[in-house]
Amino acid sequence: MTYKPVRLGVLGLGRAFMLMLPTFRNDDRVRLVAAAAPRAESRDAFVAEFGGRAYASVEELAADPEIDAVYIATPHQMHADHVEALAAGGKHILVDKPLAVTLKDADRMVAAADAAGVHLIVGPSHSFDPPVALARQMIASGDCGQVRMVQAFNYTDFLYRPRRPEELRTEEGGGVLFSQGVHQIDIVRLLCGGLARSVYAMTGAWDRERPTEGAYTAVLDFEGGAFASLTYSGYAHFDSDIWMNNVAELGGRKNPANYGAARRALRDLDPDAEARLKQTRTYGAGAEPPQPEANEHFGPIIISCDRADLRLSPGGVELFGDNDRSFIEAPLDPAPRKPVIDALVEAVRQDSAPTQTARWGRASLEVCHAILTSAARRQAVTLRKQCGIETKETQL
Amino acid sequence: MTYKPVRLGVLGLGRAFMLMLPTFRNDDRVRLVAAAAPRAESRDAFVAEFGGRAYASVEELAADPEIDAVYIATPHQMHADHVEALAAGGKHILVDKPLAVTLKDADRMVAAADAAGVHLIVGPSHSFDPPVALARQMIASGDCGQVRMVQAFNYTDFLYRPRRPEELRTEEGGGVLFSQGVHQIDIVRLLCGGLARSVYAMTGAWDRERPTEGAYTAVLDFEGGAFASLTYSGYAHFDSDIWMNNVAELGGRKNPANYGAARRALRDLDPDAEARLKQTRTYGAGAEPPQPEANEHFGPIIISCDRADLRLSPGGVELFGDNDRSFIEAPLDPAPRKPVIDALVEAVRQDSAPTQTARWGRASLEVCHAILTSAARRQAVTLRKQCGIETKETQL
């Protein structure tokens, strides 16, 4: 089926928007018609590239009648206010992960979308990556038997990328849980059916200069009996991308000669200088987004099922069966993050929700908080706001 | 210093002894002078190869006055009786891992060695592997700061290697915990200082035909604050040796064309036929032990410290520091498992105990049981019989 392009507004023209540019520039199912952002420089760049309207406030964007849906790419802690304003204006919403920082905000967002009768999709997130979706399809087919155990880990330089000060304060959504852990949780929940029962975790905040969580390890278990081990370190030492064909998170090629680059770039910067450095990576500041050569990924993931293990890679899924192994390709689309746009178009044009709804995003956020709580209390935490997978998988 | 060779007796001439042959044949610090084993075929092979005495009972071996120490390589559940008999005879003891199956047996063994005033070393175990010992030295040097997090995982075909029936019954020491998990626990305890505080775990027994634990995931935490994630699957699907330079556990080269070989070899075998197949892999049955080309290993292990991550590989330790990375080699000795013989010689000739004593082995066994208990109760289990590292590390 072909439809008229979805008329999309954008709220926030920072780093997250930058990373969506290759998609927006190459997928003609969406047309960027308006933006709202506080910086005149980025608004001007938007109008110069896409035409359309550029506003200084979310209220103006919400009142624009020529918009079907809005992509919210503002800092996490602002998501709830922005969703309420835009849902009240009748816009469908694509909100960048994590849904919010607090579960109270997440509840507000679920309620706002319900009350307005609009779709709220949490994305992009790596749970939309084509190899993850392919693995989910393979699981749903039943060919491999039940999912029994998932192992996911990722070693990155996250903690030493340029940050605004609040991104190093846990209570404001800083640290690896809300920005990074939520990806891993989203993926693992998708692979295991979504309904996590409990979590047990340890967290580490090992650098006094950046005193938020930079690492964690967690065990989740799920309705149906599957369990998962999740581990993350953002301390910029070992880099697990060597086990992902040297493909970086965003699909670019890693250059081993750049070892230590993240720490070097921050050396001798005070917090203001660091925030300014981050600013140079936003839209309208002259930089261009990375051009992916392979699918995005979130580190090595092994899925153990009754009759096969599945290993995710940037190119697809390697299947290790009882007798043979094989590789099933997940091609890179010229418009990367195509599955996110698939979800948006289906929501707007067919009134069909993806798995990654507001309730789904709240459930992943609940796990982030449960990891922090479990580590603080040194005991397992029972989960209460989980959300399963309700899709058209039977049609696959 | 040079000493007279240690006069070693061997109890049990099965698979474990086979795997020690490359060491015994190449390390002239030990001389095999006697053996005891139930099968005449293996006793005859021993005398033909090594000369010396061959007995049908442990009592005769214990009474042989020309023996300094005995290597116990009998099934796990017999270790306690055998240690009591040999310690009463005044022999120092090298007992293959795990120390025992039950903690009650482990207590008996600690008491027997103490009462007789003999050294009891638990080994070989992969905690003696040269890259592990090298990593421990690097940690003890203090150069990397504190150990904060360890991740260890291993995906093997363990559950589909030929077994005697009791090796598939957990209560008799079957399954992956006692034979395999104990290696991982030993290594992780060594890297983190030995004193585990608690464990939380999930286990999987997914094949009705082989109804013992074939997989687990566990989180351990340690005195001093380090924590560790341990994951194992023996279900013969994904093989994590691809991340260890395609070197197999025992140091041989993996042939990717052999995918699925473990399951194929068992196809259509009844339990008796399977036990007979296992027999063909023991000493005196015509087979030869594998010849290592690299150090043994127990799967990928990443150690996160304050100022560096260490990654174990069969060739040594890769160090990922704040600014640079480097590789520190751990050479393969012509007599593999040399560190085990180092420990034996030092115990017998210098009255100096290694880290891997009876108390150490009991502590690792306690973690195996705690993993089973935690998984059954779905809660963390506090550990009570842990044992630290008391070595000459300060001299390094």
Short mmCIF file of C-alpha atoms in Angstrom, two decimals, chain A residues 59-390:
data_model
loop_
_atom_site.label_atom_id
_atom_site.label_comp_id
_atom_site.label_asym_id
_atom_site.label_seq_id
_atom_site.Cartn_x
_atom_site.Cartn_y
_atom_site.Cartn_z
CA GLU A 59 2.93 25.03 22.08
CA GLU A 60 3.25 26.46 18.57
CA LEU A 61 4.22 23.03 17.22
CA ALA A 62 1.23 21.45 19.00
CA ALA A 63 -1.10 24.05 17.48
CA ASP A 64 0.12 23.55 13.90
CA PRO A 65 -2.80 21.85 12.12
CA GLU A 66 -0.69 20.58 9.21
CA ILE A 67 1.22 18.01 11.28
CA ASP A 68 0.28 14.30 11.63
CA ALA A 69 2.93 13.30 14.14
CA VAL A 70 5.85 14.72 16.09
CA TYR A 71 9.25 13.21 16.77
CA ILE A 72 10.33 14.27 20.28
CA ALA A 73 14.12 14.45 20.55
CA THR A 74 14.50 16.62 23.64
CA PRO A 75 16.38 15.72 26.85
CA HIS A 76 14.77 12.81 28.73
CA GLN A 77 13.50 14.82 31.66
CA MET A 78 11.42 17.06 29.36
CA HIS A 79 9.61 14.23 27.55
CA ALA A 80 6.55 14.12 29.80
CA ASP A 81 5.68 17.82 29.48
CA HIS A 82 6.26 17.67 25.75
CA VAL A 83 4.11 14.57 25.27
CA GLU A 84 1.26 16.15 27.22
CA ALA A 85 1.39 19.30 25.10
CA LEU A 86 1.55 17.45 21.78
CA ALA A 87 -1.01 14.77 22.63
CA ALA A 88 -3.42 17.54 23.67
CA GLY A 89 -2.87 18.96 20.19
CA GLY A 90 -3.91 15.63 18.69
CA LYS A 91 -0.48 14.67 17.35
CA HIS A 92 0.73 11.11 17.19
CA ILE A 93 4.11 10.87 18.86
CA LEU A 94 7.46 9.22 18.28
CA VAL A 95 9.47 9.89 21.43
CA ASP A 96 13.14 9.04 21.68
CA LYS A 97 14.15 6.52 24.34
CA PRO A 98 14.01 6.45 27.29
CA LEU A 99 10.31 7.25 27.58
CA ALA A 100 11.09 9.37 30.67
CA VAL A 101 13.33 9.46 33.71
CA THR A 102 10.73 8.88 36.44
CA LEU A 103 7.96 6.29 36.46
CA LYS A 104 5.56 9.04 37.53
CA ASP A 105 6.33 10.88 34.29
CA ALA A 106 5.89 7.61 32.39
CA ASP A 107 2.42 7.21 33.92
CA ARG A 108 1.53 10.74 32.83
CA MET A 109 2.61 9.96 29.29
CA VAL A 110 0.59 6.74 29.10
CA ALA A 111 -2.44 8.66 30.37
CA ALA A 112 -1.91 11.60 28.00
CA ALA A 113 -1.71 9.39 24.91
CA ASP A 114 -4.75 7.36 26.03
CA ALA A 115 -6.81 10.47 26.76
CA ALA A 116 -6.01 12.05 23.41
CA GLY A 117 -6.43 8.81 21.47
CA VAL A 118 -3.05 9.21 19.78
CA HIS A 119 -0.34 6.66 19.20
CA LEU A 120 2.85 7.02 21.21
CA ILE A 121 5.84 5.07 19.92
CA VAL A 122 9.09 4.92 21.89
CA GLY A 123 11.91 5.07 19.40
CA PRO A 124 14.30 4.93 17.84
CA SER A 125 15.74 2.28 20.12
CA HIS A 126 17.97 -0.62 19.23
CA SER A 127 15.00 -2.94 19.64
CA PHE A 128 14.06 -1.71 16.14
CA ASP A 129 17.43 -2.80 14.66
CA PRO A 130 16.79 -5.19 11.74
CA PRO A 131 18.83 -8.10 13.22
CA VAL A 132 16.82 -7.84 16.46
CA ALA A 133 13.55 -7.82 14.53
CA LEU A 134 14.77 -10.78 12.47
CA ALA A 135 15.66 -12.75 15.62
CA ARG A 136 12.23 -11.95 17.06
CA GLN A 137 10.61 -13.29 13.87
CA MET A 138 12.70 -16.45 14.03
CA ILE A 139 11.64 -16.96 17.66
CA ALA A 140 7.99 -16.28 16.86
CA SER A 141 8.08 -18.87 14.07
CA GLY A 142 8.58 -21.57 16.71
CA ASP A 143 11.28 -23.33 14.68
CA CYS A 144 13.89 -23.01 17.43
CA GLY A 145 11.61 -23.96 20.34
CA GLN A 146 11.26 -21.77 23.41
CA VAL A 147 13.66 -18.99 24.34
CA ARG A 148 15.48 -20.18 27.46
CA MET A 149 18.37 -17.79 28.13
CA VAL A 150 19.65 -14.54 26.66
CA GLN A 151 23.06 -13.05 27.25
CA ALA A 152 23.62 -9.41 26.29
CA PHE A 153 26.68 -7.32 27.01
CA ASN A 154 28.23 -4.13 25.74
CA TYR A 155 31.53 -2.42 26.53
CA THR A 156 31.66 1.16 25.22
CA ASP A 157 33.13 4.62 25.87
CA PHE A 158 29.73 6.04 26.83
CA LEU A 159 30.79 7.67 30.09
CA TYR A 160 33.52 9.70 28.35
CA ARG A 161 31.46 11.14 25.53
CA PRO A 162 30.89 14.90 25.98
CA ARG A 163 28.07 15.54 28.44
CA ARG A 164 25.97 18.29 29.86
CA PRO A 165 26.36 18.33 33.68
CA GLU A 166 22.93 16.75 34.35
CA GLU A 167 23.88 13.77 32.20
CA LEU A 168 26.30 12.83 34.98
CA ARG A 169 23.62 12.96 37.70
CA THR A 170 21.60 9.76 38.06
CA GLU A 171 18.50 11.42 39.56
CA GLU A 172 18.21 13.57 36.44
CA GLY A 173 18.49 10.60 34.12
CA GLY A 174 22.26 10.56 33.86
CA GLY A 175 24.49 7.50 33.82
CA VAL A 176 24.34 4.38 31.73
CA LEU A 177 20.98 3.02 32.87
CA PHE A 178 18.60 5.52 31.30
CA SER A 179 20.51 6.20 28.08
CA GLN A 180 22.13 2.84 27.40
CA GLY A 181 20.70 0.17 29.67
CA VAL A 182 17.25 0.92 28.34
CA HIS A 183 18.33 -0.22 24.86
CA GLN A 184 19.60 -3.52 26.20
CA ILE A 185 16.48 -3.99 28.32
CA ASP A 186 14.24 -3.18 25.33
CA ILE A 187 16.01 -5.75 23.17
CA VAL A 188 16.06 -8.46 25.81
CA ARG A 189 12.39 -7.90 26.69
CA LEU A 190 11.49 -8.13 23.00
CA LEU A 191 13.38 -11.40 22.62
CA CYS A 192 11.90 -12.91 25.80
CA GLY A 193 8.29 -11.81 25.32
CA GLY A 194 8.27 -8.58 27.31
CA LEU A 195 6.89 -9.72 30.66
CA ALA A 196 9.85 -9.54 33.02
CA ARG A 197 9.07 -10.81 36.52
CA SER A 198 12.05 -9.75 38.59
CA VAL A 199 15.52 -8.29 38.40
CA TYR A 200 18.65 -8.67 40.48
CA ALA A 201 21.54 -6.34 39.77
CA MET A 202 24.82 -4.76 40.80
CA THR A 203 25.89 -1.33 39.59
CA GLY A 204 29.23 0.45 39.53
CA ALA A 205 30.11 4.16 39.74
CA TRP A 206 33.88 3.99 39.74
CA ASP A 207 35.07 7.38 38.51
CA ARG A 208 34.78 10.16 41.11
CA GLU A 209 35.04 12.78 38.38
CA ARG A 210 31.91 11.37 36.70
CA PRO A 211 30.01 10.10 39.72
CA THR A 212 27.07 8.31 38.09
CA GLU A 213 26.60 4.64 37.18
CA GLY A 214 29.01 3.68 34.42
CA ALA A 215 28.45 -0.08 34.61
CA TYR A 216 26.00 -2.73 35.74
CA THR A 217 25.26 -6.40 35.58
CA ALA A 218 21.73 -7.75 35.96
CA VAL A 219 19.74 -10.96 35.81
CA LEU A 220 16.14 -10.76 34.59
CA ASP A 221 13.59 -13.53 34.51
CA PHE A 222 10.43 -13.67 32.46
CA GLU A 223 6.93 -15.12 32.38
CA GLY A 224 7.36 -18.43 30.60
CA GLY A 225 10.64 -19.20 32.33
CA ALA A 226 13.29 -17.52 30.18
CA PHE A 227 16.07 -15.64 31.95
CA ALA A 228 18.66 -13.15 30.82
CA SER A 229 22.05 -11.81 31.84
CA LEU A 230 22.76 -8.18 30.96
CA THR A 231 26.12 -6.49 31.45
CA TYR A 232 27.28 -3.03 30.46
CA SER A 233 30.40 -0.96 30.97
CA GLY A 234 30.81 2.55 29.60
CA TYR A 235 34.32 3.07 31.03
CA ALA A 236 36.13 3.24 27.67
CA HIS A 237 38.54 0.36 28.14
CA PHE A 238 37.64 -2.97 26.43
CA ASP A 239 35.40 -2.39 23.39
CA SER A 240 33.08 -5.30 22.60
CA ASP A 241 32.60 -4.08 19.02
CA ILE A 242 35.56 -6.31 18.14
CA TRP A 243 33.02 -9.12 18.53
CA MET A 244 30.56 -7.28 16.25
CA ASN A 245 32.79 -7.26 13.14
CA ASN A 246 34.34 -3.93 14.24
CA VAL A 247 31.06 -2.19 13.43
CA ALA A 248 30.22 0.66 15.81
CA GLU A 249 26.85 1.09 17.53
CA LEU A 250 25.57 3.38 14.76
CA GLY A 251 26.69 1.16 11.91
CA GLY A 252 29.98 2.90 11.07
CA ARG A 253 33.35 1.21 10.88
CA LYS A 254 35.58 1.34 13.97
CA ASN A 255 39.15 2.48 13.53
CA PRO A 256 41.38 0.63 16.04
CA ALA A 257 43.91 3.47 15.79
CA ASN A 258 41.44 5.69 17.68
CA TYR A 259 41.93 3.80 20.93
CA GLY A 260 41.56 6.14 23.90
CA ALA A 261 40.07 8.96 21.80
CA ALA A 262 37.06 9.57 24.08
CA ARG A 263 39.19 10.21 27.18
CA ARG A 264 41.71 12.27 25.20
CA ALA A 265 38.99 14.59 23.86
CA LEU A 266 37.83 15.42 27.41
CA ARG A 267 41.28 15.93 28.89
CA ASP A 268 41.56 19.29 30.68
CA LEU A 269 37.99 20.38 29.83
CA ASP A 270 35.90 21.95 32.57
CA PRO A 271 32.11 21.16 32.63
CA ASP A 272 31.24 24.26 30.57
CA ALA A 273 33.83 23.48 27.92
CA GLU A 274 32.58 19.89 27.83
CA ALA A 275 28.97 21.02 27.32
CA ARG A 276 30.14 23.30 24.50
CA LEU A 277 31.97 20.36 22.93
CA LYS A 278 28.71 18.39 23.03
CA GLN A 279 26.96 21.33 21.36
CA THR A 280 29.24 21.00 18.32
CA ARG A 281 27.70 17.59 17.67
CA THR A 282 24.15 18.96 17.31
CA TYR A 283 22.18 19.92 14.21
CA GLY A 284 23.07 23.21 12.55
CA ALA A 285 26.54 23.33 14.11
CA GLY A 286 28.22 22.26 10.89
CA ALA A 287 28.77 18.57 11.64
CA GLU A 288 27.23 15.79 9.60
CA PRO A 289 25.72 12.58 10.97
CA PRO A 290 27.72 9.35 10.64
CA GLN A 291 26.96 7.35 7.49
CA PRO A 292 26.22 3.76 8.43
CA GLU A 293 27.83 0.94 6.46
CA ALA A 294 26.02 -1.78 8.40
CA ASN A 295 22.99 -2.10 10.66
CA GLU A 296 23.17 -0.48 14.05
CA HIS A 297 23.62 -2.79 17.04
CA PHE A 298 23.89 -2.78 20.81
CA GLY A 299 26.66 -5.26 21.46
CA PRO A 300 26.95 -9.03 21.41
CA ILE A 301 23.72 -10.91 22.16
CA ILE A 302 23.32 -14.69 22.31
CA ILE A 303 19.83 -16.21 22.52
CA SER A 304 19.65 -19.81 23.70
CA CYS A 305 16.53 -21.67 22.58
CA ASP A 306 15.59 -25.34 22.86
CA ARG A 307 16.90 -26.34 19.45
CA ALA A 308 19.27 -23.51 18.50
CA ASP A 309 21.26 -20.54 19.70
CA LEU A 310 20.89 -17.28 17.78
CA ARG A 311 23.75 -14.80 17.67
CA LEU A 312 23.02 -11.24 16.59
CA SER A 313 25.51 -9.48 14.36
CA PRO A 314 25.31 -6.21 12.40
CA GLY A 315 24.66 -8.22 9.22
CA GLY A 316 21.92 -10.45 10.53
CA VAL A 317 21.47 -13.52 12.73
CA GLU A 318 23.74 -16.54 12.92
CA LEU A 319 21.76 -19.67 13.76
CA PHE A 320 23.51 -22.52 15.59
CA GLY A 321 21.17 -25.52 15.34
CA ASP A 322 21.43 -29.09 16.61
CA ASN A 323 23.13 -30.24 13.44
CA ASP A 324 24.06 -27.24 11.31
CA ARG A 325 24.68 -23.55 11.46
CA SER A 326 23.59 -20.91 9.00
CA PHE A 327 23.50 -17.15 8.59
CA ILE A 328 20.30 -15.25 7.86
CA GLU A 329 20.96 -11.80 6.47
CA ALA A 330 19.22 -8.62 7.63
CA PRO A 331 20.00 -6.19 4.80
CA LEU A 332 20.88 -2.57 5.52
CA ASP A 333 18.21 -0.28 4.09
CA PRO A 334 19.33 2.89 2.26
CA ALA A 335 17.12 4.68 4.81
CA PRO A 336 18.53 3.31 8.03
CA ARG A 337 16.10 2.91 10.95
CA LYS A 338 13.45 2.00 8.38
CA PRO A 339 11.60 -0.16 10.98
CA VAL A 340 11.03 2.97 13.09
CA ILE A 341 9.37 4.67 10.12
CA ASP A 342 7.41 1.49 9.37
CA ALA A 343 5.99 1.72 12.90
CA LEU A 344 5.22 5.42 12.54
CA VAL A 345 3.48 5.04 9.17
CA GLU A 346 1.43 2.06 10.35
CA ALA A 347 0.36 3.94 13.46
CA VAL A 348 -0.63 7.12 11.61
CA ARG A 349 -2.12 5.56 8.48
CA GLN A 350 -3.48 2.22 9.72
CA ASP A 351 -4.11 2.96 13.40
CA SER A 352 -1.87 -0.03 14.21
CA ALA A 353 0.42 0.08 17.24
CA PRO A 354 3.90 -1.41 17.28
CA THR A 355 5.30 -3.32 20.24
CA GLN A 356 7.17 -0.23 21.46
CA THR A 357 4.21 1.73 22.88
CA ALA A 358 4.14 4.05 25.90
CA ARG A 359 3.29 1.07 28.13
CA TRP A 360 6.21 -0.85 26.63
CA GLY A 361 8.57 2.05 27.25
CA ARG A 362 7.32 2.38 30.81
CA ALA A 363 8.01 -1.32 31.38
CA SER A 364 11.62 -0.93 30.16
CA LEU A 365 12.02 2.17 32.33
CA GLU A 366 10.70 0.17 35.29
CA VAL A 367 13.56 -2.29 34.76
CA CYS A 368 16.11 0.58 34.73
CA HIS A 369 14.84 1.74 38.11
CA ALA A 370 14.65 -1.83 39.42
CA ILE A 371 18.34 -2.30 38.55
CA LEU A 372 19.22 0.76 40.64
CA THR A 373 16.92 -0.37 43.47
CA SER A 374 18.18 -3.95 43.47
CA ALA A 375 21.79 -2.79 43.58
CA ALA A 376 21.05 -0.42 46.46
CA ARG A 377 19.09 -2.98 48.50
CA ARG A 378 21.16 -6.01 47.49
CA GLN A 379 18.07 -8.08 46.76
CA ALA A 380 15.85 -9.04 43.84
CA VAL A 381 13.09 -6.59 42.88
CA THR A 382 9.68 -7.74 41.65
CA LEU A 383 8.34 -5.91 38.58
CA ARG A 384 4.76 -4.66 38.42
CA LYS A 385 4.34 -2.63 35.23
CA GLN A 386 5.43 -5.06 32.53
CA CYS A 387 3.88 -5.25 29.12
CA GLY A 388 3.85 -8.12 26.64
CA ILE A 389 4.10 -8.26 22.87
CA GLU A 390 0.82 -7.71 21.07
#
